[in-house]
PDB file of C-alpha atoms and ligand atoms in Angstrom:
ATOM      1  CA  UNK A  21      63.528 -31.562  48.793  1.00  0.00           C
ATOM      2  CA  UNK A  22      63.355 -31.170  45.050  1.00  0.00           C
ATOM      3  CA  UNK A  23      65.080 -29.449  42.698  1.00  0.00           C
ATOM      4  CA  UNK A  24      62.430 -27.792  40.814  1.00  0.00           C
ATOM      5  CA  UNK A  25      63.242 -24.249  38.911  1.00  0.00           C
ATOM      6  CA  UNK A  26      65.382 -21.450  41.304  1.00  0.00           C
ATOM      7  CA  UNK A  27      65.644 -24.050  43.840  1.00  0.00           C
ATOM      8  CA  UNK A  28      69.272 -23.347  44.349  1.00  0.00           C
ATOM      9  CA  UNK A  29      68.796 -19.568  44.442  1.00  0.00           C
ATOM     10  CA  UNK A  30      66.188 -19.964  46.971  1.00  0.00           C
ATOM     11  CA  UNK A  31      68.920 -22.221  48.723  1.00  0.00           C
ATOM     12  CA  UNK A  32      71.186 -19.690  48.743  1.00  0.00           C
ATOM     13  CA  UNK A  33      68.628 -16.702  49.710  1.00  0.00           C
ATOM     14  CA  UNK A  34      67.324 -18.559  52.161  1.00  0.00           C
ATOM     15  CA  UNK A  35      71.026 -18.590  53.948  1.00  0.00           C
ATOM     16  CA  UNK A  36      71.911 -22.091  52.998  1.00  0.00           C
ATOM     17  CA  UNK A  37      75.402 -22.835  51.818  1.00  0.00           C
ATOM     18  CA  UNK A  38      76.010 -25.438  49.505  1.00  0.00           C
ATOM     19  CA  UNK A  39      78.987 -26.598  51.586  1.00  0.00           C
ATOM     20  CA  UNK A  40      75.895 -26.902  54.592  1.00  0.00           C
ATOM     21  CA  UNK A  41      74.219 -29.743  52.475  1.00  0.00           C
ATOM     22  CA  UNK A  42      74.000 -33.362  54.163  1.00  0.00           C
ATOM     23  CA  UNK A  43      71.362 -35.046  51.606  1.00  0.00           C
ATOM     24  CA  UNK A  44      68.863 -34.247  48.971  1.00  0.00           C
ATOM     25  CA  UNK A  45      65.432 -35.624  48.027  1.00  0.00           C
ATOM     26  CA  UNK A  46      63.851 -36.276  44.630  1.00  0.00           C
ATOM     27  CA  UNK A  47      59.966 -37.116  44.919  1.00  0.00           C
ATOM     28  CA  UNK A  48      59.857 -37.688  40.765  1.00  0.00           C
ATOM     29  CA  UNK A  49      61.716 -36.918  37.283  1.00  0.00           C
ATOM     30  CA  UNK A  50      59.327 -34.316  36.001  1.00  0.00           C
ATOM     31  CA  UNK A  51      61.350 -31.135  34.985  1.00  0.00           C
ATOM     32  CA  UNK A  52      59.629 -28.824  37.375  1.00  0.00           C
ATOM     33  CA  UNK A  53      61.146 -30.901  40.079  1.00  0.00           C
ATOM     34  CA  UNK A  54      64.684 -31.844  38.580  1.00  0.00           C
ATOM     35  CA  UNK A  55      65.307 -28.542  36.354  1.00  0.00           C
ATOM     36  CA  UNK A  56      67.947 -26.923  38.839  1.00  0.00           C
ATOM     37  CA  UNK A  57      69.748 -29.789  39.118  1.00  0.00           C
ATOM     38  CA  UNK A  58      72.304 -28.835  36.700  1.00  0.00           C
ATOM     39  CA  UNK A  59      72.751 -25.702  38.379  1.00  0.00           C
ATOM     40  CA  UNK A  60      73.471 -27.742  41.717  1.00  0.00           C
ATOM     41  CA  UNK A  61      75.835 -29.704  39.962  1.00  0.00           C
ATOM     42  CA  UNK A  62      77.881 -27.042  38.144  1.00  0.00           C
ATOM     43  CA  UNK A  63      77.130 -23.615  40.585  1.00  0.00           C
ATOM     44  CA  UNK A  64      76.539 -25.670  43.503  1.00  0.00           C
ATOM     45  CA  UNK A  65      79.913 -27.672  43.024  1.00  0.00           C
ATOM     46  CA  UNK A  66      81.684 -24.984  42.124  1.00  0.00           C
ATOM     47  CA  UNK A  67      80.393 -22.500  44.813  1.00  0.00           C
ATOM     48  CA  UNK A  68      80.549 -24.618  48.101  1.00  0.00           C
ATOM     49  CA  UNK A  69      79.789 -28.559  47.775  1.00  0.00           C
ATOM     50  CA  UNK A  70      83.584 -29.430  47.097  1.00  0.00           C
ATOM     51  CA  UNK A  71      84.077 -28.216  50.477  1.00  0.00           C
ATOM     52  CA  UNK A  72      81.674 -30.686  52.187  1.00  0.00           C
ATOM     53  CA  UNK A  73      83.419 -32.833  54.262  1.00  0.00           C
ATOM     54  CA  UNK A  74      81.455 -36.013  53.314  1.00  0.00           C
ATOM     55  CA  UNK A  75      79.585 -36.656  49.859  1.00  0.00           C
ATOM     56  CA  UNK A  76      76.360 -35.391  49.758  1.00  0.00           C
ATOM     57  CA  UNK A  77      73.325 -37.539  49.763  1.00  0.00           C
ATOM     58  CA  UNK A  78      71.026 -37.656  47.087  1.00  0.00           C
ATOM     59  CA  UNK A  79      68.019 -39.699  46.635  1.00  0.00           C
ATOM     60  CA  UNK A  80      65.546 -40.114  43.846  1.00  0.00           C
ATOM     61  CA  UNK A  81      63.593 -42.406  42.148  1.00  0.00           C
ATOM     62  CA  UNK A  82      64.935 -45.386  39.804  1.00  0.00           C
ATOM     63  CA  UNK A  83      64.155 -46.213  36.302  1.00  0.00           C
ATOM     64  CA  UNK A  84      61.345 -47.661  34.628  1.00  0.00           C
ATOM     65  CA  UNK A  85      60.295 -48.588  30.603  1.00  0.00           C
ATOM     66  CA  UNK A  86      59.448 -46.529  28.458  1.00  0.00           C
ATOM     67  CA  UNK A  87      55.813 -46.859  27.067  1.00  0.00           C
ATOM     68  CA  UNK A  88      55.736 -44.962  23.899  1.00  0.00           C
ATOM     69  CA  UNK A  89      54.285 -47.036  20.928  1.00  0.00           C
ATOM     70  CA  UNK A  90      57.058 -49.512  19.663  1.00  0.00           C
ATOM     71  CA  UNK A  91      59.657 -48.196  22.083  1.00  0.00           C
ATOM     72  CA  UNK A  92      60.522 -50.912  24.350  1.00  0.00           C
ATOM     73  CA  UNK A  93      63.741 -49.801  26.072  1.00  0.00           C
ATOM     74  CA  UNK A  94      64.286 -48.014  29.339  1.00  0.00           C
ATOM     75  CA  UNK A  95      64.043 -44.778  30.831  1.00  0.00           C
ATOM     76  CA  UNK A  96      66.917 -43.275  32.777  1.00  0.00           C
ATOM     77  CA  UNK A  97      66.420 -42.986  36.757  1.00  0.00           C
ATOM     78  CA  UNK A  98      67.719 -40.486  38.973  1.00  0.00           C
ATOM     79  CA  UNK A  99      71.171 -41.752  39.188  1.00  0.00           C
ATOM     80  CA  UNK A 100      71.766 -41.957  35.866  1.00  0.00           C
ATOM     81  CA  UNK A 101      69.944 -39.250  34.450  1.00  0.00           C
ATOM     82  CA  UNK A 102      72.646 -37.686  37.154  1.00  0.00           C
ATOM     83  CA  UNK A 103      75.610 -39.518  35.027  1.00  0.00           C
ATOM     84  CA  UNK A 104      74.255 -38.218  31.948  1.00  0.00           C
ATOM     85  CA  UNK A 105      74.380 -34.731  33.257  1.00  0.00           C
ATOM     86  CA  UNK A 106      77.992 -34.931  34.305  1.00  0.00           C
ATOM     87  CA  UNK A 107      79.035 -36.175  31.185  1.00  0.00           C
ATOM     88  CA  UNK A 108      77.159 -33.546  29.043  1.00  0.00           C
ATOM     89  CA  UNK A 109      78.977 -30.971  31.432  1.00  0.00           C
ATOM     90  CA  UNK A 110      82.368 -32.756  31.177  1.00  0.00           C
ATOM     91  CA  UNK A 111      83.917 -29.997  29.406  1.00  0.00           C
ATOM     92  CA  UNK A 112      83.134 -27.975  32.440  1.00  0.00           C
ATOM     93  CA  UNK A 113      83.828 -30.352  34.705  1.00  0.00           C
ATOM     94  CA  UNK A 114      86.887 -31.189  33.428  1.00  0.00           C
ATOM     95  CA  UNK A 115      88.460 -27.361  33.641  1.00  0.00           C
ATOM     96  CA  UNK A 116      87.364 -26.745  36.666  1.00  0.00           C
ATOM     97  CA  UNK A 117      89.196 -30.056  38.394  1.00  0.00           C
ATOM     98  CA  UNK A 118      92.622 -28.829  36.405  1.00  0.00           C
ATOM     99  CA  UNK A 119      92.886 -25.384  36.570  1.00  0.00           C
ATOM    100  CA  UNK A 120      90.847 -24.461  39.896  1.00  0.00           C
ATOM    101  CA  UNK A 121      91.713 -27.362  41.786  1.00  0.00           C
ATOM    102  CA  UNK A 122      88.187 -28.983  42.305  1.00  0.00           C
ATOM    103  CA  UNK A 123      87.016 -32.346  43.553  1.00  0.00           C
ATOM    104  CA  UNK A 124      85.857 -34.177  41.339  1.00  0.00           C
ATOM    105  CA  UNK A 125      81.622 -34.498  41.544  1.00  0.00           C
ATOM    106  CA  UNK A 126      81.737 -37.778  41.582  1.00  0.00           C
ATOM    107  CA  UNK A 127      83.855 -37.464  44.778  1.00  0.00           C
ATOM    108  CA  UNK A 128      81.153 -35.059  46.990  1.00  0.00           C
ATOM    109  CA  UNK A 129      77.713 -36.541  45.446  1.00  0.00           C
ATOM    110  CA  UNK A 130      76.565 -39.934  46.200  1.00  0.00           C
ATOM    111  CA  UNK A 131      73.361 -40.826  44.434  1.00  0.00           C
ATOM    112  CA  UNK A 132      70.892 -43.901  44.930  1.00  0.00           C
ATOM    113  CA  UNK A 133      68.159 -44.958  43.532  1.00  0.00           C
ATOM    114  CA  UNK A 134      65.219 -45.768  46.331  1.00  0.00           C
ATOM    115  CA  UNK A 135      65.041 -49.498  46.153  1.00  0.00           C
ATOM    116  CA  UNK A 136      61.686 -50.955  46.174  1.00  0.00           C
ATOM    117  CA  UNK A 137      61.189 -54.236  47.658  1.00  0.00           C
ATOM    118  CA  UNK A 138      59.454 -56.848  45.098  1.00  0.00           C
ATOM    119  CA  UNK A 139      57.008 -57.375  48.174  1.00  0.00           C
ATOM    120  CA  UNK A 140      55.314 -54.123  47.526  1.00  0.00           C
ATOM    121  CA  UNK A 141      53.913 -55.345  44.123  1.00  0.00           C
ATOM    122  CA  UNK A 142      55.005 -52.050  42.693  1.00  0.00           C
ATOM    123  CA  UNK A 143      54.325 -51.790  38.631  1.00  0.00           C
ATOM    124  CA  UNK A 144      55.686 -48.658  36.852  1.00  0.00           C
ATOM    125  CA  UNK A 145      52.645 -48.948  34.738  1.00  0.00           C
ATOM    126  CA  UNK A 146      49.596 -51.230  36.681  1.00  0.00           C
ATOM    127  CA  UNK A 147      50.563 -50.443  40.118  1.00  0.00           C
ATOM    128  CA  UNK A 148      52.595 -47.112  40.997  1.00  0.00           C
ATOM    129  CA  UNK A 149      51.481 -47.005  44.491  1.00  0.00           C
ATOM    130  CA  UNK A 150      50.430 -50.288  46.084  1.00  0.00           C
ATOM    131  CA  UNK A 151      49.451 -50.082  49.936  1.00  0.00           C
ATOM    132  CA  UNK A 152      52.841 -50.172  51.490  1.00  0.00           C
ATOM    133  CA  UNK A 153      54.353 -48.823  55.162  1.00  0.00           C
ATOM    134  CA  UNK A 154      57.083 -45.820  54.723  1.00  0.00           C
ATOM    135  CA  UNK A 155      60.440 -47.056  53.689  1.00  0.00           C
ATOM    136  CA  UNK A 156      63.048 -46.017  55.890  1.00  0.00           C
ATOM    137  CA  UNK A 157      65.120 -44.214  53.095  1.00  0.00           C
ATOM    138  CA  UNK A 158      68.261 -42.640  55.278  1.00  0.00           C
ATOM    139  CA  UNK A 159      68.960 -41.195  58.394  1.00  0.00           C
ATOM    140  CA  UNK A 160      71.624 -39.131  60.235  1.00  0.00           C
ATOM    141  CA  UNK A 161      72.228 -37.749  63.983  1.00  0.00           C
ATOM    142  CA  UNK A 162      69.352 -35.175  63.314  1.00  0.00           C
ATOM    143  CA  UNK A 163      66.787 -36.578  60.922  1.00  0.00           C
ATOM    144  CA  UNK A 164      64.892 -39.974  60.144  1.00  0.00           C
ATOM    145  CA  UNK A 165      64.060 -39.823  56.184  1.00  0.00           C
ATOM    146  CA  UNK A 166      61.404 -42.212  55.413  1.00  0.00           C
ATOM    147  CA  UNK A 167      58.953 -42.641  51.647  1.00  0.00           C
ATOM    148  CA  UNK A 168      55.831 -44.130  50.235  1.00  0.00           C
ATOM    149  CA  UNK A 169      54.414 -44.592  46.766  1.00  0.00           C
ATOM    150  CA  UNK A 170      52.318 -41.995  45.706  1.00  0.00           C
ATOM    151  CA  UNK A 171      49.900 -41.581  42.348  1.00  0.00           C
ATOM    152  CA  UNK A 172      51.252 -39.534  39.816  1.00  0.00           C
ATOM    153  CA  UNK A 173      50.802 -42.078  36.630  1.00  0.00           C
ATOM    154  CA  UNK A 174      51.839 -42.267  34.330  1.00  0.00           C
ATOM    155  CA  UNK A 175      55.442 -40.830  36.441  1.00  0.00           C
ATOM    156  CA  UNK A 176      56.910 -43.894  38.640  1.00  0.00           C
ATOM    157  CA  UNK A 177      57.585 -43.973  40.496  1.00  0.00           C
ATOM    158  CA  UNK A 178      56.875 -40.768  42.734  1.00  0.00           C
ATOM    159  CA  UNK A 179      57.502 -40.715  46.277  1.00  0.00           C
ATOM    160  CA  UNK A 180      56.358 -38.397  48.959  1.00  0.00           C
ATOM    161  CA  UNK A 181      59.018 -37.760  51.966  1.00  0.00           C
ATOM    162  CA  UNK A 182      58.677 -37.508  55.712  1.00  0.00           C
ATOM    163  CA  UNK A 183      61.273 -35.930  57.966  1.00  0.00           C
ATOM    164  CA  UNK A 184      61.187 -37.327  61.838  1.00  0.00           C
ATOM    165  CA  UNK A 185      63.567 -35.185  63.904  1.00  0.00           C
ATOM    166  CA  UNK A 186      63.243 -34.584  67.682  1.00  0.00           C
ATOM    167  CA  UNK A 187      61.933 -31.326  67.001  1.00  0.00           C
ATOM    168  CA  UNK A 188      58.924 -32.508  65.246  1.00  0.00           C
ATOM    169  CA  UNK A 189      57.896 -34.033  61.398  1.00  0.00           C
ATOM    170  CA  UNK A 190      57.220 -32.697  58.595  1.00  0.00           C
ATOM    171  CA  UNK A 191      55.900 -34.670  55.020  1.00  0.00           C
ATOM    172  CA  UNK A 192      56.086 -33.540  51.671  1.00  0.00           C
ATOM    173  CA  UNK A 193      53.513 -34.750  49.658  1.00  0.00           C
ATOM    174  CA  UNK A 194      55.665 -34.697  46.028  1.00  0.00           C
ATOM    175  CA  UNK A 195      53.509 -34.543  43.201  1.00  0.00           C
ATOM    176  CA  UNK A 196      50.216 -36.675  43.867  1.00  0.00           C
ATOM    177  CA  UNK A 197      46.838 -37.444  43.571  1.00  0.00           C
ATOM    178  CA  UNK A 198      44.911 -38.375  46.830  1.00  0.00           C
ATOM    179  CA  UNK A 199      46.555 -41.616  47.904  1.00  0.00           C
ATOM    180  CA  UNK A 200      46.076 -43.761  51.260  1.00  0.00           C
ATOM    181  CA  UNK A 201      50.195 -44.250  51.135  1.00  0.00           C
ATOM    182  CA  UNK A 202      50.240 -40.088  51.543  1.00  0.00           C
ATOM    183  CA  UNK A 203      47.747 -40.174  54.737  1.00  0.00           C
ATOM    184  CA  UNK A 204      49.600 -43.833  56.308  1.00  0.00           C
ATOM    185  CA  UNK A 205      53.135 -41.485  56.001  1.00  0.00           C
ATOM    186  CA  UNK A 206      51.409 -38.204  57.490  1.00  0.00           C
ATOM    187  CA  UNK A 207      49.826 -39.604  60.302  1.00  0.00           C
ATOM    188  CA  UNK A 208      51.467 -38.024  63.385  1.00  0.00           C
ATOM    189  CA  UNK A 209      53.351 -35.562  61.658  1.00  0.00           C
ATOM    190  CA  UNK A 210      53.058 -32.009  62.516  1.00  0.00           C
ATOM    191  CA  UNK A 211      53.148 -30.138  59.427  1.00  0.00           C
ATOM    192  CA  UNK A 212      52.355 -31.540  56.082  1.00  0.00           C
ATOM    193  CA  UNK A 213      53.359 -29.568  52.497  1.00  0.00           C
ATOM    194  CA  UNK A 214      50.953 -30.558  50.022  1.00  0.00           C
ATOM    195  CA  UNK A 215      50.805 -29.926  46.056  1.00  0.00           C
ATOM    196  CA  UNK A 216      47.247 -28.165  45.053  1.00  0.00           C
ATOM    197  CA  UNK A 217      45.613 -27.712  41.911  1.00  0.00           C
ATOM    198  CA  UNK A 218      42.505 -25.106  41.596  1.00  0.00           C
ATOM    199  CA  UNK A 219      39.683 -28.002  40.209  1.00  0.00           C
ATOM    200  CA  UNK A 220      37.911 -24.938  39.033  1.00  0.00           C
ATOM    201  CA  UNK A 221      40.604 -23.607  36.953  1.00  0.00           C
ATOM    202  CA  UNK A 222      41.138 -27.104  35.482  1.00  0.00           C
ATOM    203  CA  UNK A 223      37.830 -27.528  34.427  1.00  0.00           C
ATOM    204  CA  UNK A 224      37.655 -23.879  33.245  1.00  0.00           C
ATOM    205  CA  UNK A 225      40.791 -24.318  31.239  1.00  0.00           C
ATOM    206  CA  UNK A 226      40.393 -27.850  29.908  1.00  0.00           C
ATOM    207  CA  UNK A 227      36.566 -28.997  30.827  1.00  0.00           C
ATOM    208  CA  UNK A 228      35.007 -27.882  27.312  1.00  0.00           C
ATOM    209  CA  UNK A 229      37.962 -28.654  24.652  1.00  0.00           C
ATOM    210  CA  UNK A 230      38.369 -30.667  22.592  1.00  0.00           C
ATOM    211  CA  UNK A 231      41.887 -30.509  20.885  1.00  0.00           C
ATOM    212  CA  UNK A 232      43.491 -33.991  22.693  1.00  0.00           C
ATOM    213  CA  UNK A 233      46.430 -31.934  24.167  1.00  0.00           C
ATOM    214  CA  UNK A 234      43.570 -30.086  26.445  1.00  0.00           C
ATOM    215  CA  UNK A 235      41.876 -33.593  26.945  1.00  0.00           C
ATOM    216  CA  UNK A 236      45.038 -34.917  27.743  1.00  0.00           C
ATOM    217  CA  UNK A 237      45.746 -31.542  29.981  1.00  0.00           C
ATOM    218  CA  UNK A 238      42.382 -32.440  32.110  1.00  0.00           C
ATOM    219  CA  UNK A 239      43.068 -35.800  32.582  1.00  0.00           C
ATOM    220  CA  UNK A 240      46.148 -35.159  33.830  1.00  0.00           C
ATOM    221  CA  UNK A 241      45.735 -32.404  35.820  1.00  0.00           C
ATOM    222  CA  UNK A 242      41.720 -34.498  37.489  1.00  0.00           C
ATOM    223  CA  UNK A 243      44.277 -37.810  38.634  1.00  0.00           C
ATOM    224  CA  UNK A 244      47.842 -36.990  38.977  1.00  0.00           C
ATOM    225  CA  UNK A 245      47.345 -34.071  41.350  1.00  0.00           C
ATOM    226  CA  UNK A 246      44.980 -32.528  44.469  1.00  0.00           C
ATOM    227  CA  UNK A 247      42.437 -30.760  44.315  1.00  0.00           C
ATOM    228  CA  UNK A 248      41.699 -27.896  46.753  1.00  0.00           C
ATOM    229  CA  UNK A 249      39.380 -29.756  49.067  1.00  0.00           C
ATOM    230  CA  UNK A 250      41.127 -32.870  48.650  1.00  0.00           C
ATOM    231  CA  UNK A 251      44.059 -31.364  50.144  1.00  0.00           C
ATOM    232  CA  UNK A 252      42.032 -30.109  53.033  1.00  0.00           C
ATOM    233  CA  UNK A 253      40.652 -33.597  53.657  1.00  0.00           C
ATOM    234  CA  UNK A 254      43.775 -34.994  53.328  1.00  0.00           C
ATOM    235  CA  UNK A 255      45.211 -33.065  56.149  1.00  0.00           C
ATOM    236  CA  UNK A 256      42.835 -33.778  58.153  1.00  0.00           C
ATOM    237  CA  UNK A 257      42.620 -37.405  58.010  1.00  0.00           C
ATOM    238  CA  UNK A 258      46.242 -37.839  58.634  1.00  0.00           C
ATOM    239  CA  UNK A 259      45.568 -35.590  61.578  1.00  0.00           C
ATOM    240  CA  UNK A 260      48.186 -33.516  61.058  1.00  0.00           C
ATOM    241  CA  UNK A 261      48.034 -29.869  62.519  1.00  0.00           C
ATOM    242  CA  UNK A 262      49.604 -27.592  60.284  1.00  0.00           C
ATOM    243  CA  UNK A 263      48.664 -27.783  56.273  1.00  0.00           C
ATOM    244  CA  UNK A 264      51.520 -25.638  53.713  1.00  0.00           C
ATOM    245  CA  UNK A 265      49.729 -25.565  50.159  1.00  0.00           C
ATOM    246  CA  UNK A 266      52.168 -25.628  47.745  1.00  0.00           C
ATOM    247  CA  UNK A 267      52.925 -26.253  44.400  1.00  0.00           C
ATOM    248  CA  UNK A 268      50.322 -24.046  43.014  1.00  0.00           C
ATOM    249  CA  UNK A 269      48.307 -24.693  40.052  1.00  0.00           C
ATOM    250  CA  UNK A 270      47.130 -21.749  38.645  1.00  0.00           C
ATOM    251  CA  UNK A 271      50.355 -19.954  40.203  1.00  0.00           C
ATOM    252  CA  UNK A 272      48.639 -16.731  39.522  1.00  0.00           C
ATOM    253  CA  UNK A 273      45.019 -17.684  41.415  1.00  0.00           C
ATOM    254  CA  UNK A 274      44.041 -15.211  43.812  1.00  0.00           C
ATOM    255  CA  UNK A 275      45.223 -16.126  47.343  1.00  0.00           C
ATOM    256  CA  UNK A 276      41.538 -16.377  48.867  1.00  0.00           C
ATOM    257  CA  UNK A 277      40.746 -19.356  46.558  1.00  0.00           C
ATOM    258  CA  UNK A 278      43.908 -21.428  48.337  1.00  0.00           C
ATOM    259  CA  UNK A 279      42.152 -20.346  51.576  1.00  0.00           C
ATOM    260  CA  UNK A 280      38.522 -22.694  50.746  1.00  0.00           C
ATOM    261  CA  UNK A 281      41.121 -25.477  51.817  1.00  0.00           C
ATOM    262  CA  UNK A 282      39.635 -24.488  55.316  1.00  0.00           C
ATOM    263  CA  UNK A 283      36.444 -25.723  54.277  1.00  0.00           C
ATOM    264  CA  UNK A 284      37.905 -29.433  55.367  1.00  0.00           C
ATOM    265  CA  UNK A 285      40.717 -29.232  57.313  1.00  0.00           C
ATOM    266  CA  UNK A 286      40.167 -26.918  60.574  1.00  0.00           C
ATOM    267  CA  UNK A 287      44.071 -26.819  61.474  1.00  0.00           C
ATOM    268  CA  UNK A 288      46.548 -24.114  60.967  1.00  0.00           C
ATOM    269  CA  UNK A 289      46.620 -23.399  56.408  1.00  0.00           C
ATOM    270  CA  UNK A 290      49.230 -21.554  55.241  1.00  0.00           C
ATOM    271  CA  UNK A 291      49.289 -21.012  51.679  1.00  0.00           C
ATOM    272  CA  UNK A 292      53.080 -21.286  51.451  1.00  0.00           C
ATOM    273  CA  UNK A 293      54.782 -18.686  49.510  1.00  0.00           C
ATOM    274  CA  UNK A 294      58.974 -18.372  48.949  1.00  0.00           C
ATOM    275  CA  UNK A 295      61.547 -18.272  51.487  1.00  0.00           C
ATOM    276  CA  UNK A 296      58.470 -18.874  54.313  1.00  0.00           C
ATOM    277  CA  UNK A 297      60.164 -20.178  57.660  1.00  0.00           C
ATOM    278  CA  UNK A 298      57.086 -22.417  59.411  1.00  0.00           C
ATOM    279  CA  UNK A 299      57.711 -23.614  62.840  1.00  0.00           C
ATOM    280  CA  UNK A 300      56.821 -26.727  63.257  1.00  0.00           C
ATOM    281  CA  UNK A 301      54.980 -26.234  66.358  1.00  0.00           C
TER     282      UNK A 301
HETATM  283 ZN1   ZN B  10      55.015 -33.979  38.527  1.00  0.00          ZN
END
């Protein structure tokens, strides 16, 4: 899930060889979420994935205009922003197929864009998450891997995962606002990891400025992502049993403060912190 900053460090500390790797899941194209994906291509290729003995699996989101004033063309998705990584490492790339006898990348990862139906009435810009029932996105002899829509405007799109296995389910809620598509994927599941944001922080931080990066900062921070209680509620409308906070914004809050999530949702919390192993049941 996500290849935010470290993540393949914490792959590898957490015991996980590259060559292990079936498929991979983008929820969205922010940086915080796709940062270490040069490191998966380059380490990650180099240290274990040209040993896997089928292409990986990667899935992310597809493209979508750009909306800057007077700038009508189109934004890369993930499987070409993937391209255009490969090619800006080519030199690399390149060395390491001729003189240490790699595969080449394009041989062991096999990228896709998450089609969206034109039923859904999805808009990158109007309508990034229409009411909509989980795509089934892929699936293998241990896991189910179905997505929704979720609100993280102006990204689109931005999905949130859920993993069906026949040990259990577990969603990741990607980067999101509070959205019905979230709760309609959670329902059932037994754990659900879910971005927070401190509301008080936000407010604290951005409420009084008025320099339009801070404005800009507030709005952001007030729609595109969860607050504290809302993650709590969240939870416990999709009836889930176990809540992971995640995603932590402040990162340095003090850990009581993730704990008023309680206040609504009267499962297990765990305020997740690196390398945590969670059982599912
Ligand atoms: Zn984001």
């Amino acid at each position: 899930m996500d290849l935010g900053y470290g993540a393949c460090r914490q792959l590898t500390l957490a015991g996980f060889g590259f060559e292990r790797l079936r498929a991979g899941f983008i929820t969205h194209l922010h940086s915080d979420h796709i940062a270490d994906l040069g490191t998966l291509l380059l380490y990650g290729w180099y240290a274990g994935l040209c040993e896997v003995p089928r292409p990986v699996r990667l899935f992310g989101p597809g493209p979508r205009p750009s909306y800057r004033n007077g700038d009508t063309g189109e934004l890369p998705g993930f499987t070409e922003t993937l391209g255009r990584m490969l090619h800006a490492y080519a030199t690399d790339i390149e060395d390491r197929i001729i003189d240490n006898a790699r595969r080449p990348p394009e041989e062991v990862l096999d990228s896709t864009d998450i089609p969206l139906p034109d039923s859904l009435g999805f808009d990158p810009h109007t309508r990034v998450a229409p009411d909509m029932e989980p795509l089934p996105v892929y699936r293998d002899e241990h896991v189910e891997v179905s997505a929704v829509l979720v609100w993280h405007a102006p990204m689109a799109p931005a999905f949130a995962f859920r993993f069906d296995t026949a040990h259990g389910s577990v969603v990741f809620s990607g980067d999101t606002g509070p959205c019905a598509n979230l709760v309609r994927l959670a329902r059932g599941a037994d754990v659900l990891v879910h971005e927070v944001i401190d509301e008080h922080w936000i407010q604290r931080g951005y409420g009084g400025a008025t320099h339009p990066a801070a404005a800009a900062m507030l709005a952001h921070h007030t729609t595109a992502h969860t607050s504290i209680p809302d993650a709590g509620r969240i939870a416990a409308e999709s009836g889930v049993h176990t809540l992971v906070l995640t995603h932590f914004v402040p990162g340095h809050n003090p850990q009581p403060r993730w704990h008023e999530a309680a206040d609504t949702f009267h499962g297990r919390l765990v305020v997740g912190a690196d390398l945590d192993r969670i059982p599912l049941h």
